[in-house]
mmCIF file of C-alpha atoms in Angstrom:
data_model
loop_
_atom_site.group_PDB
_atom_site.id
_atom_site.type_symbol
_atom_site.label_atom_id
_atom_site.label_comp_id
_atom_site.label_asym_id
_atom_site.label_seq_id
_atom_site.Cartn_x
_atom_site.Cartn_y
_atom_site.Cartn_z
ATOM 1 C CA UNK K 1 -14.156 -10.648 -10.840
ATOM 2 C CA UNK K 2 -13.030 -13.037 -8.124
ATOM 3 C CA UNK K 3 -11.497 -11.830 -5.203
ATOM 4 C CA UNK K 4 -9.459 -13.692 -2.498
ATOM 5 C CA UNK K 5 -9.080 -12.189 1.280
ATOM 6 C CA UNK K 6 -7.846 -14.500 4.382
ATOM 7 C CA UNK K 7 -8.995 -11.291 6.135
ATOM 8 C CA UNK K 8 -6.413 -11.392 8.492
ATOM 9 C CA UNK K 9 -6.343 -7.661 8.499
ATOM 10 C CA UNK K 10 -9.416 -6.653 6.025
ATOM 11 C CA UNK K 11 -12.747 -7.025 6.562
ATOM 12 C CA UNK K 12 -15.833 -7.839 3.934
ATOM 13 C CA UNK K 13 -17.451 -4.850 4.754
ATOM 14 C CA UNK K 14 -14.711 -3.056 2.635
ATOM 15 C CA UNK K 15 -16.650 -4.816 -0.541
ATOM 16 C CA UNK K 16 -20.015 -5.311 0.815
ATOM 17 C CA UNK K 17 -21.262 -2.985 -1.976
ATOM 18 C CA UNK K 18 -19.855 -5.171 -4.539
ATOM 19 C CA UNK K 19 -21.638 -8.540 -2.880
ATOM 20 C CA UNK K 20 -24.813 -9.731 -4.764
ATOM 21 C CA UNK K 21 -23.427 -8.662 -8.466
ATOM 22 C CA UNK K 22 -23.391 -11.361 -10.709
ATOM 23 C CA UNK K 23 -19.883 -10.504 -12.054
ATOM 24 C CA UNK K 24 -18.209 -10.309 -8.833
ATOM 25 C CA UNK K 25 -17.334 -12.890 -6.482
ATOM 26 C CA UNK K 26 -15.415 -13.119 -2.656
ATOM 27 C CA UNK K 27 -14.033 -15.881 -1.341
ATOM 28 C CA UNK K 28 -12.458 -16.805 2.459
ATOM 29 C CA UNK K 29 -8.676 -18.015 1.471
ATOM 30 C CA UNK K 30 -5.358 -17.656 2.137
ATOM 31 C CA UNK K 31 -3.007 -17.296 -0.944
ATOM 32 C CA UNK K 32 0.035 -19.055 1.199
ATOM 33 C CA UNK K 33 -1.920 -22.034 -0.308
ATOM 34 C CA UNK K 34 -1.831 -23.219 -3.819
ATOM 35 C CA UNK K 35 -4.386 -21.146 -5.575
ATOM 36 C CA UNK K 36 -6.856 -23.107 -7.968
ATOM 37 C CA UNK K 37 -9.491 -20.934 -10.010
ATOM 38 C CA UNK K 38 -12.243 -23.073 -12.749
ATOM 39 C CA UNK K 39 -12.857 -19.792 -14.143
ATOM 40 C CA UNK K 40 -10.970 -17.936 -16.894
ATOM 41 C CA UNK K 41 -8.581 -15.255 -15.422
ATOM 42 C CA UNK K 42 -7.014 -12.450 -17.589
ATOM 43 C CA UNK K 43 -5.528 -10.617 -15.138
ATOM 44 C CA UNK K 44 -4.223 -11.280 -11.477
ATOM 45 C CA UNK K 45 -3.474 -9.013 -8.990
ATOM 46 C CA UNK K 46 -1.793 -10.027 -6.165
ATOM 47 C CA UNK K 47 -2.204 -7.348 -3.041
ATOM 48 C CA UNK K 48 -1.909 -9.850 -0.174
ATOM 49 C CA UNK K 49 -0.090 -8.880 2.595
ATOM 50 C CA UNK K 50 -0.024 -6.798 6.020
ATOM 51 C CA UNK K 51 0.782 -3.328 5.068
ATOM 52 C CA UNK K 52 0.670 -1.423 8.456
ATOM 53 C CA UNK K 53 3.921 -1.739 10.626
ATOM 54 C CA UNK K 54 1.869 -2.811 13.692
ATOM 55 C CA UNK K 55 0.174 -5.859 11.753
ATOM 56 C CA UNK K 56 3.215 -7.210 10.190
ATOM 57 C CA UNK K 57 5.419 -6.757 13.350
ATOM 58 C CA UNK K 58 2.455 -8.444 14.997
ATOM 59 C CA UNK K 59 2.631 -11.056 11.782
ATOM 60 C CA UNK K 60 6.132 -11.335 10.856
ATOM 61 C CA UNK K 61 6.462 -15.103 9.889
ATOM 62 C CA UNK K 62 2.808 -14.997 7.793
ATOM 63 C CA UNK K 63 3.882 -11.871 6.063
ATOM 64 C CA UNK K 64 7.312 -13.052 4.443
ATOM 65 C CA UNK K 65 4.699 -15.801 3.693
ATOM 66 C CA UNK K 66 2.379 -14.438 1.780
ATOM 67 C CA UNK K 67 4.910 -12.618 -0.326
ATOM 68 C CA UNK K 68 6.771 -15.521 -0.952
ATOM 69 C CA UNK K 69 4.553 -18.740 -0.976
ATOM 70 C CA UNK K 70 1.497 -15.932 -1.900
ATOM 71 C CA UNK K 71 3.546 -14.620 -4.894
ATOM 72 C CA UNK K 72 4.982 -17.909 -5.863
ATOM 73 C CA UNK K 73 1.121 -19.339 -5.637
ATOM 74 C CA UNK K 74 -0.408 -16.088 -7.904
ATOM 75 C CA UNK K 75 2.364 -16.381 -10.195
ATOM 76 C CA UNK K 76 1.303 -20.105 -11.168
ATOM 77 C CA UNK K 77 -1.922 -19.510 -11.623
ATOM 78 C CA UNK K 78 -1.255 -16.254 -13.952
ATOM 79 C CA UNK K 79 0.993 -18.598 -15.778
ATOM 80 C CA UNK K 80 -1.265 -21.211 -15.969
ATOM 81 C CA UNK K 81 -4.413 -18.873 -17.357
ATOM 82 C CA UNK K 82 -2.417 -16.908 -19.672
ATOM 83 C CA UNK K 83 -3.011 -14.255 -17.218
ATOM 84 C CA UNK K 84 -1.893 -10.703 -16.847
ATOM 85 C CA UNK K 85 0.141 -10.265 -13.421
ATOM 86 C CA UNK K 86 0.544 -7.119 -11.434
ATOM 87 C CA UNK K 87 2.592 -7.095 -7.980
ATOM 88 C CA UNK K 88 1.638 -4.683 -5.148
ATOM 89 C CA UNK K 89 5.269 -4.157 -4.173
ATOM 90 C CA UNK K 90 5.969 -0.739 -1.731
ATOM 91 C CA UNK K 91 8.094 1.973 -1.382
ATOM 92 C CA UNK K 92 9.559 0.317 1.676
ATOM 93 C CA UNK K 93 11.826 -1.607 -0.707
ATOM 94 C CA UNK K 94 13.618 1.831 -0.803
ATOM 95 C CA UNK K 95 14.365 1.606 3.054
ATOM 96 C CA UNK K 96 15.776 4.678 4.545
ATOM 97 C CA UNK K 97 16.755 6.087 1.077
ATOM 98 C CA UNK K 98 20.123 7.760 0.342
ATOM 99 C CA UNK K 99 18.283 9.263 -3.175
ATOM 100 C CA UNK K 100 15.540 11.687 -2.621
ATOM 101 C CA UNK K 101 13.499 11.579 -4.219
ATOM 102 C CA UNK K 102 13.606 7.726 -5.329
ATOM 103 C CA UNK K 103 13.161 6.810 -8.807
ATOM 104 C CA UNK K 104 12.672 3.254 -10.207
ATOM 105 C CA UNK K 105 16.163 3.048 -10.562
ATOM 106 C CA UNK K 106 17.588 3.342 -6.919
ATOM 107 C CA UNK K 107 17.718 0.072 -5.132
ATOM 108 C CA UNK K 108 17.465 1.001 -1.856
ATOM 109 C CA UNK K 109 18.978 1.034 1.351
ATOM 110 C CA UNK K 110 17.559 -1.821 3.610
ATOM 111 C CA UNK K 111 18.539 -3.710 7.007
ATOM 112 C CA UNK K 112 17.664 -7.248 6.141
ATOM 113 C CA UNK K 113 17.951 -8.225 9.582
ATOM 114 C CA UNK K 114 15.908 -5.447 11.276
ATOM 115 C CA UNK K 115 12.622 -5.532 12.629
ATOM 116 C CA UNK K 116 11.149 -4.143 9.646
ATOM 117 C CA UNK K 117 12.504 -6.232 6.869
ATOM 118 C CA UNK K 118 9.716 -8.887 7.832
ATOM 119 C CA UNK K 119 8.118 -6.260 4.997
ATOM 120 C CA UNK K 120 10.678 -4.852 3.001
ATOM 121 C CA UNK K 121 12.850 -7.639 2.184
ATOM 122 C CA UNK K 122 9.907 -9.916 1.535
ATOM 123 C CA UNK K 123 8.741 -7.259 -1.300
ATOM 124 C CA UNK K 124 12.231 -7.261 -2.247
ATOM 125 C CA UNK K 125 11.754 -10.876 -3.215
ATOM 126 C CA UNK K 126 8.406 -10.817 -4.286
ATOM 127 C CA UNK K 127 9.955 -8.026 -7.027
ATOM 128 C CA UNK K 128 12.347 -10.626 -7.694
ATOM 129 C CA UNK K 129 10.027 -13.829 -8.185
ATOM 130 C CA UNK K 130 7.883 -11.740 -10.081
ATOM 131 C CA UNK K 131 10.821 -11.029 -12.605
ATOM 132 C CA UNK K 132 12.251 -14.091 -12.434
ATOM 133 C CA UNK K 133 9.218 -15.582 -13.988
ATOM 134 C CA UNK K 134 9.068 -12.889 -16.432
ATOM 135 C CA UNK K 135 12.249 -13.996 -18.193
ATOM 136 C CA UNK K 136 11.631 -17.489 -17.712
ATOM 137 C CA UNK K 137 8.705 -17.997 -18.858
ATOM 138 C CA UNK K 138 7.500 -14.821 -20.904
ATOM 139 C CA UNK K 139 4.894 -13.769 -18.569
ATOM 140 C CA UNK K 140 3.673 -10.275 -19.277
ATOM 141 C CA UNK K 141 4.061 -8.960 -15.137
ATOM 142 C CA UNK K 142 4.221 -5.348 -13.663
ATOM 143 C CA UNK K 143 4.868 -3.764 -10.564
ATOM 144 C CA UNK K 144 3.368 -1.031 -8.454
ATOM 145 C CA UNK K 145 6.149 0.327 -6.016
ATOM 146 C CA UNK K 146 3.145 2.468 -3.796
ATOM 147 C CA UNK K 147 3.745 4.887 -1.371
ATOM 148 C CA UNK K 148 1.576 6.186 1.452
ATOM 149 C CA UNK K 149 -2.067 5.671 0.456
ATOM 150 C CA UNK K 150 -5.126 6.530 2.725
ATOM 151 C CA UNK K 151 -8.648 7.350 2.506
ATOM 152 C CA UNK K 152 -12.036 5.427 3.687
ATOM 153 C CA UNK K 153 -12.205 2.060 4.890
ATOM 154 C CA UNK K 154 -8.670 2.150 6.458
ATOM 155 C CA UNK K 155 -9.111 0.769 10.187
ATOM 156 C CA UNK K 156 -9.109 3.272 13.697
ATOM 157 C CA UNK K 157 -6.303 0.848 14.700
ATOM 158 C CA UNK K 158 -4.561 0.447 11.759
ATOM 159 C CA UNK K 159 -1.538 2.214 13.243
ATOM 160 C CA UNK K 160 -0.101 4.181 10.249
ATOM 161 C CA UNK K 161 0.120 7.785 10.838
ATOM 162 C CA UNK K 162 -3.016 9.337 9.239
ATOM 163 C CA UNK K 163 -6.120 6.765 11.237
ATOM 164 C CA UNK K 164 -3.950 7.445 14.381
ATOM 165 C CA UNK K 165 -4.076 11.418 13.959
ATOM 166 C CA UNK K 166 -7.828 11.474 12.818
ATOM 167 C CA UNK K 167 -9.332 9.538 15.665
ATOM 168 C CA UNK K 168 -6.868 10.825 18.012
ATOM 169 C CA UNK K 169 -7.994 14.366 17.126
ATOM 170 C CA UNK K 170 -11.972 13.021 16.318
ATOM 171 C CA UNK K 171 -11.842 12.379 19.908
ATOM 172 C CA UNK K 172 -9.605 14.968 21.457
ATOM 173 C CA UNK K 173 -6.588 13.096 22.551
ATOM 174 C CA UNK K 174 -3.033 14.275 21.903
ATOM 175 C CA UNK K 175 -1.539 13.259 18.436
ATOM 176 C CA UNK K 176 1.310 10.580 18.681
ATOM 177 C CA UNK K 177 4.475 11.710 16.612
ATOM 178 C CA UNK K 178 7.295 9.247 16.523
ATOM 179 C CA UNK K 179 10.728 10.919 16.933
ATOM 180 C CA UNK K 180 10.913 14.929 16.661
ATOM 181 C CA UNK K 181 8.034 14.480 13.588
ATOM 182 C CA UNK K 182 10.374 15.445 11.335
ATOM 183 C CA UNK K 183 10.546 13.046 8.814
ATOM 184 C CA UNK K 184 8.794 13.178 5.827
ATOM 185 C CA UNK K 185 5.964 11.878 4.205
ATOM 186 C CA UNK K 186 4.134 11.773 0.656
ATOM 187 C CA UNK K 187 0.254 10.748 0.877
ATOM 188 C CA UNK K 188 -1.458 9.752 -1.848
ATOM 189 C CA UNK K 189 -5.601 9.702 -1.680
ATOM 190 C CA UNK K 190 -6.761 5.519 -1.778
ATOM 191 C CA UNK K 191 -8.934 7.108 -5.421
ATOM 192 C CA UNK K 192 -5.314 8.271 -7.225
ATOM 193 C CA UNK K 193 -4.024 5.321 -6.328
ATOM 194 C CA UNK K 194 -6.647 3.404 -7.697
ATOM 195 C CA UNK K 195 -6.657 4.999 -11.005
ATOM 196 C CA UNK K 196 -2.823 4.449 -11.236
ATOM 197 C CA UNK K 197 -3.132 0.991 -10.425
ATOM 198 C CA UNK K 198 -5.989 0.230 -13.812
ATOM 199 C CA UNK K 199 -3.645 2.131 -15.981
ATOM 200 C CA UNK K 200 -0.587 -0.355 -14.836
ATOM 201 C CA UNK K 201 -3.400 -3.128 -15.352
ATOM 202 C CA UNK K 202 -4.419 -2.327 -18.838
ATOM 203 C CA UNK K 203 -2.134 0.077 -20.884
ATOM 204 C CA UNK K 204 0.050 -2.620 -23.692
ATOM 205 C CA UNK K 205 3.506 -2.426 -23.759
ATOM 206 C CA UNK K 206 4.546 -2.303 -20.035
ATOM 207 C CA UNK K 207 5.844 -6.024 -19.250
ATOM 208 C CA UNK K 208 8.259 -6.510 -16.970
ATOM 209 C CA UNK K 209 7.942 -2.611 -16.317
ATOM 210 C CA UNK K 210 7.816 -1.076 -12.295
ATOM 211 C CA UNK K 211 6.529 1.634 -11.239
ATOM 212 C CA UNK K 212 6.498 4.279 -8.534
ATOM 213 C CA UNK K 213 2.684 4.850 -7.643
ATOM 214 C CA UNK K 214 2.124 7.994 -4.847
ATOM 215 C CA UNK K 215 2.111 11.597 -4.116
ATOM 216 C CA UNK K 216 4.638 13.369 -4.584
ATOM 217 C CA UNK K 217 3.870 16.163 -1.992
ATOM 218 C CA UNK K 218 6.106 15.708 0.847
ATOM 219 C CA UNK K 219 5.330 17.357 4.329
ATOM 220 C CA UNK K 220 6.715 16.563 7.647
ATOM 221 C CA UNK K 221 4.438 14.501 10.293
ATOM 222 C CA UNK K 222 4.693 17.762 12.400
ATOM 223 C CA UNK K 223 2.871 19.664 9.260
ATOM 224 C CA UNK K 224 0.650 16.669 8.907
ATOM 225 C CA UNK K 225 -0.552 16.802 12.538
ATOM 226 C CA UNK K 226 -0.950 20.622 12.006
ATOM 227 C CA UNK K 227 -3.376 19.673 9.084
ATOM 228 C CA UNK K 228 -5.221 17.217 10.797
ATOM 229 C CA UNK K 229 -6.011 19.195 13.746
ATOM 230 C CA UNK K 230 -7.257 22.106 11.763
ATOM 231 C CA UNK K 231 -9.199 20.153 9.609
ATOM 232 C CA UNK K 232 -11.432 18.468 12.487
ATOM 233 C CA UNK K 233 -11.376 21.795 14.055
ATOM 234 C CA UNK K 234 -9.721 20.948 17.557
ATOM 235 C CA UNK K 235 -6.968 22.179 19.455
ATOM 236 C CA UNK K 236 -4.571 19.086 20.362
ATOM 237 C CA UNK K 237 -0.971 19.026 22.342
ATOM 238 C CA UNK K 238 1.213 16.207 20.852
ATOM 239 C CA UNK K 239 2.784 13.405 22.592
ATOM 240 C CA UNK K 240 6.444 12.373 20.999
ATOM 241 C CA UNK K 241 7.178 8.546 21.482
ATOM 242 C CA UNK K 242 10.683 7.065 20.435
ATOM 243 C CA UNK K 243 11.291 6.791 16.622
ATOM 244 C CA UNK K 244 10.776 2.805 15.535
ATOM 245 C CA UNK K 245 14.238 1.551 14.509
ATOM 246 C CA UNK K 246 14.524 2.035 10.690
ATOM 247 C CA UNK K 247 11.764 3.993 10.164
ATOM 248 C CA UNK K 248 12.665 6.352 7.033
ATOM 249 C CA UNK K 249 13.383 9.641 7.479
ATOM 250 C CA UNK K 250 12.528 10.595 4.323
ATOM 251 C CA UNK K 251 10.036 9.737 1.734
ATOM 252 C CA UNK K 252 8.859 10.682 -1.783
ATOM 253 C CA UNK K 253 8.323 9.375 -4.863
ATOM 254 C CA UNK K 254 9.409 10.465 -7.896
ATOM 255 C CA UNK K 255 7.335 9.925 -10.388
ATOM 256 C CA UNK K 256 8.104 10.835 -14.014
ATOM 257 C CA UNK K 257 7.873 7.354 -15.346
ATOM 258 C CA UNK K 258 4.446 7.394 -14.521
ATOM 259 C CA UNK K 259 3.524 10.578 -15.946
ATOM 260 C CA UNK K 260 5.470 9.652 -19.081
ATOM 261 C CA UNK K 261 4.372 5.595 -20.166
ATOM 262 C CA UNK K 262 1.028 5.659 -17.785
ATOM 263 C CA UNK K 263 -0.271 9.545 -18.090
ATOM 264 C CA UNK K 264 -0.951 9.321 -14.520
ATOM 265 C CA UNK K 265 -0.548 11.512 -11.575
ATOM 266 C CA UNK K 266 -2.442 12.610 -8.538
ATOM 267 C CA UNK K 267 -5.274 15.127 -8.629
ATOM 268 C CA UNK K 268 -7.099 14.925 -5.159
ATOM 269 C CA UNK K 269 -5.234 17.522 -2.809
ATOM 270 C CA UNK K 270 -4.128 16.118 0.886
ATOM 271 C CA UNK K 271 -6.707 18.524 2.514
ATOM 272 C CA UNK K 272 -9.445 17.462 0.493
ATOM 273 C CA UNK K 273 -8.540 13.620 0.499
ATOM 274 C CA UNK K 274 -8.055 14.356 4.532
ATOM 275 C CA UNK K 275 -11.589 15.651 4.386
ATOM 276 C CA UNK K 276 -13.548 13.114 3.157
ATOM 277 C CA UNK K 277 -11.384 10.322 5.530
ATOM 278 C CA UNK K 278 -12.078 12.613 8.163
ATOM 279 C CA UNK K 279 -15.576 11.952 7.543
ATOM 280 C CA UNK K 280 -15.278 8.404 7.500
ATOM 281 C CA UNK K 281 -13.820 7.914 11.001
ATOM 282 C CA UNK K 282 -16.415 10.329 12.318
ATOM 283 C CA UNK K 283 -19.152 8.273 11.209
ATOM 284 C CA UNK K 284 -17.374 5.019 12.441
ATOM 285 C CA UNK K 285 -16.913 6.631 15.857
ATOM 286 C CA UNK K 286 -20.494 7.897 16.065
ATOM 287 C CA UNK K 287 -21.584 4.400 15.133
ATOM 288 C CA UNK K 288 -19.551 2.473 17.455
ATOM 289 C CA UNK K 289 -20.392 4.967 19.957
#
């Protein structure tokens, strides 16, 4: 296995268990640039980019980037190996959706000028490079639409919803909700996620296929604060900041086409994925003091 990080928002910590095997190797680069590999690849994932609205508002240009020069790059070298090629795509290629819950099916409802479509419409194309080189050139691709994922090993300044509400509650500050915190979520635990993501990988028959990978539980970020707070065992007042233009109000997957072609859906409930990440952040905060 031979992985590729820039680690422009990552860290090597996140696979320092896996350093030292003999069938697993990390490397410092930056898929923007054309990716060369001596080794035999079978398959290629490419999960490169900023996923947390701070980091690619604070990384527009090298976002769109990565999921156009970075997917253009991958998608050569998974031609030229004979590889297998699966796309991290998001559910933010739904934009604030019109169909709730969104199937595979619904293409979305994005501002391609707004602030946000740094992300979106650069997974948009991604999608599209990566199926444009399917019926080109007969490349056996798939896509992973995923939705909310957390657990361990996300970063205390991440920004995304859940990180923020642990350590704000970890170390008794008031929660931030955006807007009234009614919007909705769907949170799917980082080991679900996981498993969906090898069945995409391996299971025959599923070129050119996409897929909706998450949870799809849907609670408000008021209920999710609620959670959070009773779960570390604090009492916390909430501060409400302005709602980020085009954030989605609503959010959920639906996803039958999983369960049907990939047998797949998520077993770990929120409160005892919370749990565990909960732990995490409380060790992080006892270790950096």
């Amino acid at each position: 296995m031979i992985s590729l990080d820039s680690f422009l928002t990552g860290s090597p910590d996140n696979v320092a268990h896996l350093l030292g095997r003999d069938d697993f190797k990390l490397l410092k680069y930056d898929v923007t640039n054309f990716v060369y590999v001596k080794e035999d690849v079978d398959l290629v994932l490419h999960f490169a980019c900023p996923a947390s609205p701070r980091d690619y508002l604070r990384h527009p240009i090298h976002t769109m980037k990565v999921d156009s020069m970075g997917t253009l790059n991958t998608l050569g070298l998974a031609r030229a190996k004979g590889a297998r090629y699966v796309l991290a795509s998001t559910s933010e290629v739904y934009g604030d959706p019109e169909v709730h819950p969104q199937p595979e099916d619904y293409w979305g409802r994005v501002n391609p000028v707004g602030p946000r479509s740094v992300y979106d419409e650069a997974k948009r194309f991604a999608e599209a490079m990566t199926m444009a080189y399917h019926r080109e050139h007969g490349m056996d691709v798939r896509i992973a639409r995923i939705f909310n994922t957390y657990g361990p090993r996300m970063r205390m300044d991440d920004g995304r919803v859940i990180p923020n509400f642990i350590c704000q509650a970890l170390r008794g500050e008031p929660l931030t909700v955006y807007g009234d915190g009614s919007q909705t979520r769907s949170f799917c635990y980082v080991d679900d996620l996981v498993e969906g993501v090898f069945r995409l990988s391996v299971l025959e028959g599923l070129s050119g296929e996409v897929f909706n990978l998450g949870n799809p539980e849907e609670l408000s970020v008021l209920e999710l604060a609620e959670v959070v707070a009773n779960l570390v065992g604090v009492e916390v007042g909430l501060v409400h900041v302005p709602l980020p233009q085009d954030d989605p109000r609503r959010r959920r997957p639906d996803i039958s086409k999983a369960r049907e072609k990939l047998g797949w859906s998520p077993r770990v409930p929120l409160e005892v994925g919370l749990a565990r990440t909960i732990d995490y952040f409380r060790d992080r905060l006892l270790r950096s003091g």
